[in-house]
Tab-separated table of C-alpha atoms and ligand atoms in Angstrom:
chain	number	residue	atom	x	y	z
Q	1	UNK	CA	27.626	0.018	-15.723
Q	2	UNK	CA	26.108	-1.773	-12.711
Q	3	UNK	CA	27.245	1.648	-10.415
Q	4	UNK	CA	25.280	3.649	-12.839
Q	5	UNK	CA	22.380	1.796	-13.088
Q	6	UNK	CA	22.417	1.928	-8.912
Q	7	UNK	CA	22.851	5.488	-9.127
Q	8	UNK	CA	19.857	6.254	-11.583
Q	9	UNK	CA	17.766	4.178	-9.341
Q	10	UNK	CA	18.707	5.548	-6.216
Q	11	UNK	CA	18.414	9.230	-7.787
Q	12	UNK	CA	14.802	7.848	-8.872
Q	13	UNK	CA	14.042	6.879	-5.590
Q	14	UNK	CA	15.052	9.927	-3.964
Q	15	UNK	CA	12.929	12.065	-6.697
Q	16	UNK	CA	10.004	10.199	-5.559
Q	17	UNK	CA	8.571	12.382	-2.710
Q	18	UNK	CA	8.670	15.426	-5.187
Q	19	UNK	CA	6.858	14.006	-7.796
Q	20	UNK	CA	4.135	12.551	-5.059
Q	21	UNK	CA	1.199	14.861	-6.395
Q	22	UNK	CA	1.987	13.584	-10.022
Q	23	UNK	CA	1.744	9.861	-9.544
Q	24	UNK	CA	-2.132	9.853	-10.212
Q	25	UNK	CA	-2.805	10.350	-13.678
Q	26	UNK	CA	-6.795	10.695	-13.044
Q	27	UNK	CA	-8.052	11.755	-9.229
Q	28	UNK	CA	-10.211	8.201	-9.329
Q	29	UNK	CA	-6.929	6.591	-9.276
Q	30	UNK	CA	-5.511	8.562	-5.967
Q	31	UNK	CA	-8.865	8.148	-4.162
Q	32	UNK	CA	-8.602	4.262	-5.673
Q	33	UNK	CA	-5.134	3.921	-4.212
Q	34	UNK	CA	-5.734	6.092	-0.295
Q	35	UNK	CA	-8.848	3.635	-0.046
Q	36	UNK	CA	-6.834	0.693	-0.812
Q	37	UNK	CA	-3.735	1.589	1.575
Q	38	UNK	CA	-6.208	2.629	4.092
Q	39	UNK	CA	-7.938	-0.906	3.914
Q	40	UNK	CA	-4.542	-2.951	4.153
Q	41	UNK	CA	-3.579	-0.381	6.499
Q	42	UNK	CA	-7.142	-1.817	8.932
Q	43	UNK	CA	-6.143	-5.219	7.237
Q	44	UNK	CA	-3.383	-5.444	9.551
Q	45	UNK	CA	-4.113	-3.298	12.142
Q	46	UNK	CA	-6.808	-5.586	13.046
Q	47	UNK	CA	-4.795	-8.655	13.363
Q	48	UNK	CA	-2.622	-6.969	15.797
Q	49	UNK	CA	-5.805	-6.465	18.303
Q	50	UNK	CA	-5.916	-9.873	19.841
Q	51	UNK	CA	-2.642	-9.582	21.056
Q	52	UNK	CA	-3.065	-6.015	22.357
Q	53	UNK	CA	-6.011	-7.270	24.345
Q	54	UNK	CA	-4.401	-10.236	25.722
Q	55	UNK	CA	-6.342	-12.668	23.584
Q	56	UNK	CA	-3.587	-14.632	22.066
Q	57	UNK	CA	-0.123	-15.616	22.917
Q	58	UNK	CA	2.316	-13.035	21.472
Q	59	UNK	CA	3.603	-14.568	18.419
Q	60	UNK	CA	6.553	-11.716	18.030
Q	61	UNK	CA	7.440	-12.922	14.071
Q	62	UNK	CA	3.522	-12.200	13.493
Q	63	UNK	CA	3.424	-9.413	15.231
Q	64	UNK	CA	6.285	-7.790	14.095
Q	65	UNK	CA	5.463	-8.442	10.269
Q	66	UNK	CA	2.219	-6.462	11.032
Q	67	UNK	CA	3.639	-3.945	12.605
Q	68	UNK	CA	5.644	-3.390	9.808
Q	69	UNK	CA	2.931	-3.283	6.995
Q	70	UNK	CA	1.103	-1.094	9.110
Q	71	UNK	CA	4.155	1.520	9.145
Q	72	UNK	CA	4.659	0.977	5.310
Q	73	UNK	CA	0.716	1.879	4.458
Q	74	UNK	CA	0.957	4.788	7.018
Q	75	UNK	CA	3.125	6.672	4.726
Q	76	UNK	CA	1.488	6.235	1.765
Q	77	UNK	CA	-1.873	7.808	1.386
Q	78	UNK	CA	-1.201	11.966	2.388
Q	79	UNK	CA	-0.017	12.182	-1.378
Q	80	UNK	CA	-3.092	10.837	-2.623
Q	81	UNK	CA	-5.363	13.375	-0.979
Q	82	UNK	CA	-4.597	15.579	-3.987
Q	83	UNK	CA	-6.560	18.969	-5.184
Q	84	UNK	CA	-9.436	17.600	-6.866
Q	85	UNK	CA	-10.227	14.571	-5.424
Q	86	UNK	CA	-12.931	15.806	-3.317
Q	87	UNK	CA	-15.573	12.658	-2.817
Q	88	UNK	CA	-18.945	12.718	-0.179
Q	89	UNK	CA	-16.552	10.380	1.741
Q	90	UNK	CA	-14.495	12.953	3.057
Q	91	UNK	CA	-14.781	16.393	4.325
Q	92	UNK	CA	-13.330	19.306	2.703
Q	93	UNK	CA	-11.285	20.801	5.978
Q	94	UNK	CA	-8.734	17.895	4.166
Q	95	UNK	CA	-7.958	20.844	2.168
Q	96	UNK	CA	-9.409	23.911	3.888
Q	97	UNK	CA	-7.663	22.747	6.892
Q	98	UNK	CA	-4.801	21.360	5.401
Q	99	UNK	CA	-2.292	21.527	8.506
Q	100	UNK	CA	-4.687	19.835	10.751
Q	101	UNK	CA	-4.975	17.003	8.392
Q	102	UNK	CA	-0.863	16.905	8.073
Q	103	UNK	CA	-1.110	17.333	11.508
Q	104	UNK	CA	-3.335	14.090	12.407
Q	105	UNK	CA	-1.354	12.191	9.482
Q	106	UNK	CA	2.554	13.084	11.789
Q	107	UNK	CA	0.350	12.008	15.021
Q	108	UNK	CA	-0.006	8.974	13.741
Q	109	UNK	CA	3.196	8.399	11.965
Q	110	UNK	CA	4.687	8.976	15.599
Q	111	UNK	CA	2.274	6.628	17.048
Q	112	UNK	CA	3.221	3.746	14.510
Q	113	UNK	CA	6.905	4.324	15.315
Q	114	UNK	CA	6.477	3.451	19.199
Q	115	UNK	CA	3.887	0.587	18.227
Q	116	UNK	CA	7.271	-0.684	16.435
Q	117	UNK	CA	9.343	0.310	19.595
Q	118	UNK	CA	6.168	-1.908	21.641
Q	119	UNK	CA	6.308	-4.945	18.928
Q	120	UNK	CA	10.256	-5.413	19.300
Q	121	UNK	CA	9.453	-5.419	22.851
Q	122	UNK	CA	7.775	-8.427	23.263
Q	123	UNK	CA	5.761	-7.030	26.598
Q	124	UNK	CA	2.078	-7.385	26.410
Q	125	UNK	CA	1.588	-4.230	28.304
Q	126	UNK	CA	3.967	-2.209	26.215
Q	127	UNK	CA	1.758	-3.305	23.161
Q	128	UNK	CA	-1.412	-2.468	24.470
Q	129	UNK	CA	-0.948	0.888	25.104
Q	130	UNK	CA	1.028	1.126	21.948
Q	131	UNK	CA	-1.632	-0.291	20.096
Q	132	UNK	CA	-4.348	1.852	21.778
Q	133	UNK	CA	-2.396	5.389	21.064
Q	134	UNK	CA	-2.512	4.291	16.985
Q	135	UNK	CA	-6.242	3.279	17.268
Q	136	UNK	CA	-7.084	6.777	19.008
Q	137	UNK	CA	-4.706	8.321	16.086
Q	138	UNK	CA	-7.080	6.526	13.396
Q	139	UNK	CA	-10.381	7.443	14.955
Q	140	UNK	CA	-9.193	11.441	15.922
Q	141	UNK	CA	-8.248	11.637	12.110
Q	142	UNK	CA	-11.271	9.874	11.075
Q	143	UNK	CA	-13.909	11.812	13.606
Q	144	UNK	CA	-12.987	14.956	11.897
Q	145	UNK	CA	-11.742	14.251	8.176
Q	146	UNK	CA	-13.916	10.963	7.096
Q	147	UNK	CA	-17.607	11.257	6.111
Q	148	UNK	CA	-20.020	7.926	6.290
S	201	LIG	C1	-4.861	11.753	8.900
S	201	LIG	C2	-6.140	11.139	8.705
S	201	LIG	C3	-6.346	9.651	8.827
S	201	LIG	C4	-5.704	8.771	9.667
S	201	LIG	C5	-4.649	9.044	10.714
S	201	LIG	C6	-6.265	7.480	9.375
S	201	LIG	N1	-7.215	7.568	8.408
S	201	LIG	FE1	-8.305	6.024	7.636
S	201	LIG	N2	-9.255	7.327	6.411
S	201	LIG	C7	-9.053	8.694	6.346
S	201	LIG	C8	-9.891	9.259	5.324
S	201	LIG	C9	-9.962	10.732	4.963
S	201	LIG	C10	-10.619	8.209	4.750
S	201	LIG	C11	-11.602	8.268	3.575
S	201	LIG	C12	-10.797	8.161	2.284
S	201	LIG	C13	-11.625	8.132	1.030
S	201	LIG	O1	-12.739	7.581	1.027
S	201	LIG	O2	-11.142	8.653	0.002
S	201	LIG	C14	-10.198	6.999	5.457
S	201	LIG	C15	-10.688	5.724	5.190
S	201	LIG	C16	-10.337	4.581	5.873
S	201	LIG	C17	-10.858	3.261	5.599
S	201	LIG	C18	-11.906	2.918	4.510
S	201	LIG	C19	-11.204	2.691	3.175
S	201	LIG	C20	-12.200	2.461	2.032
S	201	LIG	O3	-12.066	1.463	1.328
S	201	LIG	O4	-13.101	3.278	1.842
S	201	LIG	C21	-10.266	2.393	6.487
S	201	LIG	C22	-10.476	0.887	6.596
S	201	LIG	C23	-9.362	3.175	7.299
S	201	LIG	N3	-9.424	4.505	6.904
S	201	LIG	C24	-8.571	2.654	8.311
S	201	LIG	C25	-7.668	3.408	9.043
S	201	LIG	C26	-6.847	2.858	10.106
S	201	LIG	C27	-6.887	1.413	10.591
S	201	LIG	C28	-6.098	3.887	10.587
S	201	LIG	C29	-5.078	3.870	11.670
S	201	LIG	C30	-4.118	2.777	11.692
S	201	LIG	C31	-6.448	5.067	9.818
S	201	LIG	N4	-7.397	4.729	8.900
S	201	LIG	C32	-5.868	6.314	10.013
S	201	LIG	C33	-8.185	9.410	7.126
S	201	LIG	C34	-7.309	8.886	8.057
């Protein structure tokens, strides 16, 4: 009984990607969610920065629990950019251009992945430039997808 309630979840798990674009029931709950992960996303982002400038004394535990919240939240919001949840804070090349938006989205996934590499490290200058390549990924995305 136990293996078969471990294999429904795991099959549930593993049907999760494919039924991405159905999560949302209305589009004010995708954009509510991408806003959200985005936020936590800069949430912890931002508390990595004083390390990557030298500020404070690399704390790895800390730094390595941010890292890692930071990876989680940059998988989550692509889904969320659904058909029909055009807002006046972002432009529509999200959809018109879809492939440069996937395209920014990967850039950064691959980013994240050596910030990890750089926060298992434990060298300062590793997690600078680490830290510098995800900020540039943010901004690139955000200069040509975001709207103020
Ligand atoms: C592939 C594109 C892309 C990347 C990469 C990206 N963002 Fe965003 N971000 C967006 C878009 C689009 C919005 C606007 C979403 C909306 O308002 O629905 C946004 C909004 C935000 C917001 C505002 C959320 C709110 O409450 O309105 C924050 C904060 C943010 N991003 C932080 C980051 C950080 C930090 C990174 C990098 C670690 C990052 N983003 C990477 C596309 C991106």
């Amino acid at each position: 009984m136990k293996m078969f309630a471990r294999a429904v979840s795991l099959a549930c798990i593993a049907a999760v990607p494919v039924l991405a674009h159905a999560q949302f029931a209305k589009p004010q709950d995708a954009i509510r969610y991408r806003q959200a992960v985005m936020t936590v996303m800069g949430s912890h982002f931002g508390r990595l920065a004083p390390y990557a400038r030298g500020d404070k004394p690399l704390d790895a535990a800390d730094i390595q629990a941010n890292v890692a919240l930071v990876s989680a939240m940059a998988k989550l919001p692509w889904n969320a950019f659904g058909p029909g949840t055009q807002t006046d804070k972002v432009e529509d090349s999200i959809w018109s251009d879809s492939a440069k938006f996937k395209q920014a989205a990967d850039r950064l996934q691959g980013d994240v992945a050596k910030l990890e590499a750089a926060a298992q490290s434990g060298d300062q200058a590793q997690l600078r430039t680490a830290y510098g390549a995800v900020a540039a990924s943010c901004k690139a995305c955000h200069d040509s997808f975001r709207k103020r």
